[in-house]
Structures are given as C-alpha cells and as structure tokens.
Coordinates of C-alpha atoms and ligand atoms in Angstrom, one line a residue:
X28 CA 3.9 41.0 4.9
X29 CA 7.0 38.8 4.7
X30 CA 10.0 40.7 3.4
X31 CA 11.6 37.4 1.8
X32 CA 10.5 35.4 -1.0
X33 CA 7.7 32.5 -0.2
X34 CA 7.9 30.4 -3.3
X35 CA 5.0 29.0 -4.5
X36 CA 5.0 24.6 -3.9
X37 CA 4.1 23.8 -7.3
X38 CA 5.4 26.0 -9.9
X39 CA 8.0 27.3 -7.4
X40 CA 7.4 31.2 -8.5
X41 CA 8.1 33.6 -5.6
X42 CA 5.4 35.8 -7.8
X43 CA 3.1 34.8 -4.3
X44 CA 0.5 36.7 -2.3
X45 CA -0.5 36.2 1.6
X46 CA -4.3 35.8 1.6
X47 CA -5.3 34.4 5.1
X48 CA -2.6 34.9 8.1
X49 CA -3.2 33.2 11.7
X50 CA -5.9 31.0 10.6
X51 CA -7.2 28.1 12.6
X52 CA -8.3 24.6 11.6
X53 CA -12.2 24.9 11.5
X54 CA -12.7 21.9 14.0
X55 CA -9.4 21.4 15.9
X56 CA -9.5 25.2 17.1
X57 CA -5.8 24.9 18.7
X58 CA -4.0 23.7 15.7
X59 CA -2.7 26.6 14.0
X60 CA -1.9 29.4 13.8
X61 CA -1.9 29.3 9.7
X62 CA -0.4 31.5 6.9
X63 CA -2.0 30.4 3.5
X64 CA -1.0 31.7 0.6
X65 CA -2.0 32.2 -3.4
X66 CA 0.2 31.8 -6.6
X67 CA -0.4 34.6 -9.0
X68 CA 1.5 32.6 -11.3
X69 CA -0.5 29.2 -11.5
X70 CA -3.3 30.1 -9.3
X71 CA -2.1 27.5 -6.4
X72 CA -2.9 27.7 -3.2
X73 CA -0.1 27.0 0.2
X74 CA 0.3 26.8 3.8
X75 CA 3.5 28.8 4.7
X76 CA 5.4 28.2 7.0
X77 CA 4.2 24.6 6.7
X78 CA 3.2 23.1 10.9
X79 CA 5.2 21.1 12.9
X80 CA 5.2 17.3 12.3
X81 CA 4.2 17.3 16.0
X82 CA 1.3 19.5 15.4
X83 CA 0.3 17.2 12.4
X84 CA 0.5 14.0 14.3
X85 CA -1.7 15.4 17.1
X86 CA -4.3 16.7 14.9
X87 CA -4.6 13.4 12.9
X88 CA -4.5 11.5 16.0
X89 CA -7.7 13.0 16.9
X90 CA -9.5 11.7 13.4
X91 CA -10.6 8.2 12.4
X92 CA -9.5 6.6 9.3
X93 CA -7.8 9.7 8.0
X94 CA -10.6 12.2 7.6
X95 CA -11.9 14.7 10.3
X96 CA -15.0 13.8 12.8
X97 CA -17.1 15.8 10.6
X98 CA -16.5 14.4 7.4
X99 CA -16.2 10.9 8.7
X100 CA -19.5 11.1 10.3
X101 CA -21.5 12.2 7.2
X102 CA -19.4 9.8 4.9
X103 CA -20.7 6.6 6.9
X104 CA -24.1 7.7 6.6
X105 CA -23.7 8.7 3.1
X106 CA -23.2 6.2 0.5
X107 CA -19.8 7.4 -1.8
X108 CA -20.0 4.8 -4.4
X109 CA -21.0 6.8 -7.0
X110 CA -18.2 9.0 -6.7
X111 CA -15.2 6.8 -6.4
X112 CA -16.8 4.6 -9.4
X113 CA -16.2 7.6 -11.6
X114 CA -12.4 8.0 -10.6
X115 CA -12.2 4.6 -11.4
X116 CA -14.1 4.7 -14.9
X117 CA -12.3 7.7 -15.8
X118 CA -8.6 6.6 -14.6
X119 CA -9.2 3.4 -16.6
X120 CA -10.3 5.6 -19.6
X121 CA -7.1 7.3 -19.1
X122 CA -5.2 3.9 -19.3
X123 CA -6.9 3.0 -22.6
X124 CA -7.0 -0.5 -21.0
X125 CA -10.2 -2.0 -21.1
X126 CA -9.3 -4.1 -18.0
X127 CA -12.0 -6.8 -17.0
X128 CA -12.9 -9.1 -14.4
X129 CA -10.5 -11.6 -15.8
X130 CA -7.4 -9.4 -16.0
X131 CA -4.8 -9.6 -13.9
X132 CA -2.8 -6.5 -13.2
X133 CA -1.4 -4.4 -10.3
X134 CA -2.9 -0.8 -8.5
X135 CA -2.2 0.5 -5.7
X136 CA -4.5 3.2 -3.7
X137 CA -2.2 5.8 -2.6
X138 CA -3.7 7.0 0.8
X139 CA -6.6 5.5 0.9
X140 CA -8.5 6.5 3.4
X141 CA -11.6 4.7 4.8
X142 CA -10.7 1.8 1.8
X143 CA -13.6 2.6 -0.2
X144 CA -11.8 3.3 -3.4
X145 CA -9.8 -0.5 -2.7
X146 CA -12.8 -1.9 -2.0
X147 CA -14.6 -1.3 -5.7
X148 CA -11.6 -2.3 -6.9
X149 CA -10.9 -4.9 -4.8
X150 CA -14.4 -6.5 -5.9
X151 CA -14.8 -5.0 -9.6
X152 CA -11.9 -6.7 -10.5
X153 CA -11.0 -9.5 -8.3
X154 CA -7.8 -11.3 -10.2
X155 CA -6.4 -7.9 -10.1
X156 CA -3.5 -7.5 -6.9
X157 CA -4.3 -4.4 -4.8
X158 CA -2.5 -2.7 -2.6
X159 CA -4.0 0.1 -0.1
X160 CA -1.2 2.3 2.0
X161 CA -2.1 5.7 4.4
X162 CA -1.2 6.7 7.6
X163 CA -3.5 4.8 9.5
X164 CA -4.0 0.7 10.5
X165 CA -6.5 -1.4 7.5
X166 CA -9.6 -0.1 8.4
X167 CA -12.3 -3.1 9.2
X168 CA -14.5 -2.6 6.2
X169 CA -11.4 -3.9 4.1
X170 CA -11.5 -7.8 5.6
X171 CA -13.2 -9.6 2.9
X172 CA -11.1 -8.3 0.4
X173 CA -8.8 -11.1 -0.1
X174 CA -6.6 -9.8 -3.2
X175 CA -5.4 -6.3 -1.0
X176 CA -2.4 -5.9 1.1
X177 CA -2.7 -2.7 3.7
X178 CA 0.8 -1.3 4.1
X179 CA 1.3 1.5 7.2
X180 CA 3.1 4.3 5.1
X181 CA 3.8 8.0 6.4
X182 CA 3.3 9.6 3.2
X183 CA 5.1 12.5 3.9
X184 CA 8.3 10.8 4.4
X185 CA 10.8 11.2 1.7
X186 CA 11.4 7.3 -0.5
X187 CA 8.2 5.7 0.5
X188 CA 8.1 4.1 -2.5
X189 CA 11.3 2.7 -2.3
X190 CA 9.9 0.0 0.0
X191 CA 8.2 -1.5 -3.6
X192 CA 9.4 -4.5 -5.1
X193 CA 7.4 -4.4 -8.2
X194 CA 5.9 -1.3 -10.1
X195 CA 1.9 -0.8 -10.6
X196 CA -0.2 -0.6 -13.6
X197 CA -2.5 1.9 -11.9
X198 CA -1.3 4.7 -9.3
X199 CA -4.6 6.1 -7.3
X200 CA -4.6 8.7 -5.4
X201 CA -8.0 10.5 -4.3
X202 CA -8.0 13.8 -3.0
X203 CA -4.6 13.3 -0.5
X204 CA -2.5 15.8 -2.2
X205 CA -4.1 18.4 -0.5
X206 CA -2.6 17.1 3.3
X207 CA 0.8 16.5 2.3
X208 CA 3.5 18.9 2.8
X209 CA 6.2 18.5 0.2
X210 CA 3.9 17.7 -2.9
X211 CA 6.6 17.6 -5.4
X212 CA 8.6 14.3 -3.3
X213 CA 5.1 13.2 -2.9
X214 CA 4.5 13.2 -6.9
X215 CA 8.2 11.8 -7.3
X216 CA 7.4 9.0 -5.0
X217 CA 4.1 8.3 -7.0
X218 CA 5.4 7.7 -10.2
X219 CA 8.3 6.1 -8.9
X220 CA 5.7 3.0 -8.4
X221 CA 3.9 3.2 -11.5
X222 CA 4.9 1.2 -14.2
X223 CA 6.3 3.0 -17.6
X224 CA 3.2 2.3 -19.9
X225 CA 0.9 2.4 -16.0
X226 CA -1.7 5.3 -15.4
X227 CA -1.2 7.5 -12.4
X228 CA -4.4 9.1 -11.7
X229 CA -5.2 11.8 -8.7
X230 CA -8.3 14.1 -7.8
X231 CA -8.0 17.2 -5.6
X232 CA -9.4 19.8 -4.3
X233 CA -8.5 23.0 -7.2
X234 CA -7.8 26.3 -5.9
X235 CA -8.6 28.8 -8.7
X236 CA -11.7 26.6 -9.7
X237 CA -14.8 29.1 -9.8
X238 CA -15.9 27.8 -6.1
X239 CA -13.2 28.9 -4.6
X240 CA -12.9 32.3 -6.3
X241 CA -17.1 32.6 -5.5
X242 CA -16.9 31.0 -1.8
X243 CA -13.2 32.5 -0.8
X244 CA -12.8 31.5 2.9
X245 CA -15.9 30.1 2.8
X246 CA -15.5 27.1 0.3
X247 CA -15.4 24.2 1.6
X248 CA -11.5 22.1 0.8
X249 CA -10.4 25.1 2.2
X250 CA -9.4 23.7 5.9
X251 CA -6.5 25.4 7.2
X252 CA -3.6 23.3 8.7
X253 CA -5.5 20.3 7.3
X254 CA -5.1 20.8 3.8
X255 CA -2.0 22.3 3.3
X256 CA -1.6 22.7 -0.4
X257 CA -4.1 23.3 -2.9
X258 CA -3.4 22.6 -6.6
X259 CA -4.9 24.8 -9.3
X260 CA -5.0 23.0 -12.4
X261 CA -2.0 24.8 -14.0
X262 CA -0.2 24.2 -10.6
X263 CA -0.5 20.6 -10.9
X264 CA 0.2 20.1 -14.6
X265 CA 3.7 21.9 -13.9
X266 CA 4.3 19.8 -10.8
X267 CA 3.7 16.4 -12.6
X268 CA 5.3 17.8 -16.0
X269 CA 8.7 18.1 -14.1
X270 CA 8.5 15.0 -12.2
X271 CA 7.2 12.8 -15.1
X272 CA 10.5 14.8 -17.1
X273 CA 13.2 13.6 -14.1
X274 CA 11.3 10.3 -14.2
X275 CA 12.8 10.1 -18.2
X276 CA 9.5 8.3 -19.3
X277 CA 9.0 8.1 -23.1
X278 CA 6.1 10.6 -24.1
X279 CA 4.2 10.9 -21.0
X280 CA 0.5 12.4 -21.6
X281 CA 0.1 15.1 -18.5
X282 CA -3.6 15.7 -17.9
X283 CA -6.0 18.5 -15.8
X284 CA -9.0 19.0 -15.7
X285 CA -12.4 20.3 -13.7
X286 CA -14.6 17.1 -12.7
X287 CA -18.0 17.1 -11.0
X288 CA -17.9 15.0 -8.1
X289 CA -21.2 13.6 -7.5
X290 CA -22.2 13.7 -3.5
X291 CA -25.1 12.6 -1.8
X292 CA -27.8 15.0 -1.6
X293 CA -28.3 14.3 2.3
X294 CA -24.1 15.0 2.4
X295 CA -25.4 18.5 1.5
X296 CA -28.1 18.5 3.5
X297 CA -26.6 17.8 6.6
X298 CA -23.4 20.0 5.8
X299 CA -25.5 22.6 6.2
X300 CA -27.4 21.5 9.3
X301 CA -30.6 20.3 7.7
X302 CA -30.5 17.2 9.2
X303 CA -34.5 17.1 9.7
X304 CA -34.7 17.7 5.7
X305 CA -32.0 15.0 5.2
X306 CA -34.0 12.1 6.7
X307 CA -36.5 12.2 4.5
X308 CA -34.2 11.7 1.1
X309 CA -32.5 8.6 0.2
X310 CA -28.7 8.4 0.6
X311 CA -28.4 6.9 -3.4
X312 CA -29.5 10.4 -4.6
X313 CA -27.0 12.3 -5.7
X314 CA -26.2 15.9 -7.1
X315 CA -23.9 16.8 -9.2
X316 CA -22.4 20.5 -8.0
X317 CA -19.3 22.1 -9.5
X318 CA -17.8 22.3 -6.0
X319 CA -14.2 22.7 -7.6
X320 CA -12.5 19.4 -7.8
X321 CA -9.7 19.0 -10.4
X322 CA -8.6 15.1 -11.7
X323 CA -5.1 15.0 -13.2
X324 CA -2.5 12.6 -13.8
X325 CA 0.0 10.8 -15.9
X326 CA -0.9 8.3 -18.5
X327 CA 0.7 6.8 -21.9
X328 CA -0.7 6.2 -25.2
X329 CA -1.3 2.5 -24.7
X330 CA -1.3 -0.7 -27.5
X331 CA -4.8 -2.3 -26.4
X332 CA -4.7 -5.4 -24.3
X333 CA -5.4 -8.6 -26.4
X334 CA -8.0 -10.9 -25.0
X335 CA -7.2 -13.9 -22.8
Ligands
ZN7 ZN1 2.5 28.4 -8.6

C-alpha cells in the first residue's frame, strides 16, 4: 500500500483505497501495468499513477475511430441509434428548448467518436451548426453532413477550448470522461464553450452503480489503462459543482443520474461469444439492462423559445 496520500480525481479526498494493482488493459496485454483505485468518499473510481502520454498514444494508435477493435467491431454491426437518440431527447429535455427542424442554434459533440451522435444531429436538425472534435481524423461516415465542422483536438490538453470563437447552446459529451486523465481541466474546458443559458450534457460509465459493485473486475467499463477515471454519481456532481462555481454562472442546475442505455441484443450476444445465436436476431432489437451508466450535466432554467 502507498504510504502517501492518493487523492481521489473528483472530490479530491485522500479518504482512497487501492482495489486492483498491476492490472493490464484486457486487449492491449502490454499496456500497463495499472493501479486503480476507489473513493470511499464519493464512490469514484481512478487510475493512479495515471500512464505515460507515450503509452496512451501507442495504445490508441492501435484503435479505429477512437474505440478498441472489439467494441468497434460489434458497434458497426450493431445499429446504436437507439441509444444516442435518447442522449439527445433527454439533453434537449434538460435545455427546456423545444428545438426543431427550423431552429438554428449551435452544439458541439465533444469527443465524438465514430460521429454517430453528429450525425443524428447533424440530420434531426439540419439548420442547426455542428461541430464534432476527438483525437482522431472525421471519420468517413460524417461526409454528407454538410452543417458539421470536424476539428482534430487532443482532449487531454489543457485550453482546448480556447481555440473557440463562439460559445455553444449544447455541450455533448458521450461516455469520454472515462479516458481522460485530468477530468476536472477537462470539465473546465467543457463549459468554457457552452453558452451561459446552453446545456452541457455527458454520459459515463458510473462506478458505485449496482453493476459494478455485483460484477467487480468483471463489469464491463471497467478497462484498465483505457478508462482511466470512473465517475460515481456523487463524484461527478462535486466535479461539475465546482467548475460550474469558478465558471460564475447564474444558478446553474447540476444533474446525476442512473440511465438505461439501450444496446442491441446481438451486442450482447456477441459480447459474450454467441455469435451463432446472434445471427439469427435482428440488430433493431434492443434490451434495456441496468449495466451502470450515469447521465449528468449542467443546465439552466430556460425562458421557452418563441416560434419563428
Ligand atoms: Zn471522491
């Protein structure tokens, strides 16, 4: 056991407690080894002492689009619609905007993956002005939509949304917490970009959720050296209440909560090597598991828009 403090990354207690040391990521054997830690204050979960950039560069330059072969494979045979639909219904319930095709306003997709998230939104509402930044170069399945600018954006670095001219009405940001290593300056950089009556809206995986606690190092967000902190949903509502406070904004509404991600029932299948089984279902089915995913954000008692 350490003899000095390891303070936890989003409530920043040192009230912390080792829980898996020299652990492997479960697909890239060499990159590790990883320390991962538990909060006994908010229930969070961290990588300590956090890898190399180096080590982090070569493991995503073995991935496509962002997400590991595995997932990537399964996600292109699966259909996801479903799922990033609902972060979009429920941030825009958040808002309290009841944006339409007509509207113009201003998102931004805050690593964003594949593109699938941009691309709903991209088509749902096609006066709106997207923009779509990750890690990675736009990603093919993005060409036809006309009204998104991809930005290349290491999101770990410190400012990155100091190279925006104009704030957004909507800050996404779909399960990327979990992979970056400072979350606070990520946070901080988030709402920098949102606009002071905008919605910023984020889903993770939660740490502390009853999957987690049930599965332990089974469960499935947890991928050492990959994701590298895990919110709980106390964790994150401390993190964003302190950065929305040195943000100054004028009665922000800080929101947690447990979600139900809906995921293809041959997703599952095939996760757990029924692949036979799989063929014979229909990628539009889904299930809805309590798999322990957490939405959270910042939002702002809104005036209505009026029609135009
Ligand atoms: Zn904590």
């Amino acid at each position: 056991m350490p003899t000095h403090k390891i303070n936890c990354t989003f409530c920043g207690s040192s009230n912390t407690l080792l829980l898996y040391k020299h652990k492997y990521h479960p697909y890239i054997t060499q990159h590790g080894p990883i320390d991962f830690y538990k909060c006994k204050y908010c229930k969070s979960g961290f990588t300590y002492p956090l890898p190399t950039s180096t080590s982090l560069a070569n493991l995503y330059a073995s991935f496509c689009d962002g997400l590991n072969p595995n997932t990537k494979k399964m996600r292109l045979e699966s259909s996801f619609d479903k799922w990033f639909n609902q972060c979009i219904n429920n941030a825009l319930n958040y808002s309290q905007k009841k944006y339409t095709s007509k509207d113009y306003f201003t998102w931004i997709d805050i690593g964003a993956g594949g593109g699938e998230l941009s691309k709903l939104m991209s088509k749902k509402f096609p006066r709106s002005k997207g923009v779509a930044i990750d890690f990675h170069p736009r990603p093919k399945f993005l060409d036809d939509c006309k009204n998104l600018e991809w930005l290349q954006v290491d999101l770990n670095k410190k400012g990155f949304g100091s190279i925006f001219r104009s704030k957004f009405d909507l800050v996404f940001s779909i399960t990327v917490i979990e992979h970056i290593l400072i979350p606070n300056v990520f946070i901080s950089d988030c709402l920098s970009i949102m606009k002071n009556t905008g919605t910023f809206y984020i889903t993770a995986p939660a740490f502390g959720s009853l999957a987690s606690r049930i599965l332990k190092g089974r469960w499935s967000y947890l991928i050492f050296g990959e994701h590298i902190n895990i919110p709980s949903k106390r964790g994150i509502i401390l993190l964003m209440s302190q950065e929305a406070n040195n943000k100054q904004f004028n009665k922000p509404i800080i929101f947690s909560r447990s979600i139900i991600l809906p995921y293809p029932l041959v997703y599952y299948l095939k996760h757990f090597g029924l692949n036979n089984i799989a063929n014979f279902f229909s990628e539009k089915i889904c299930l809805s598991l309590p798999t322990g995913i957490l939405e959270a954000g910042v939002c702002f008692k809104n005036e209505p828009l009026t029609s135009r």
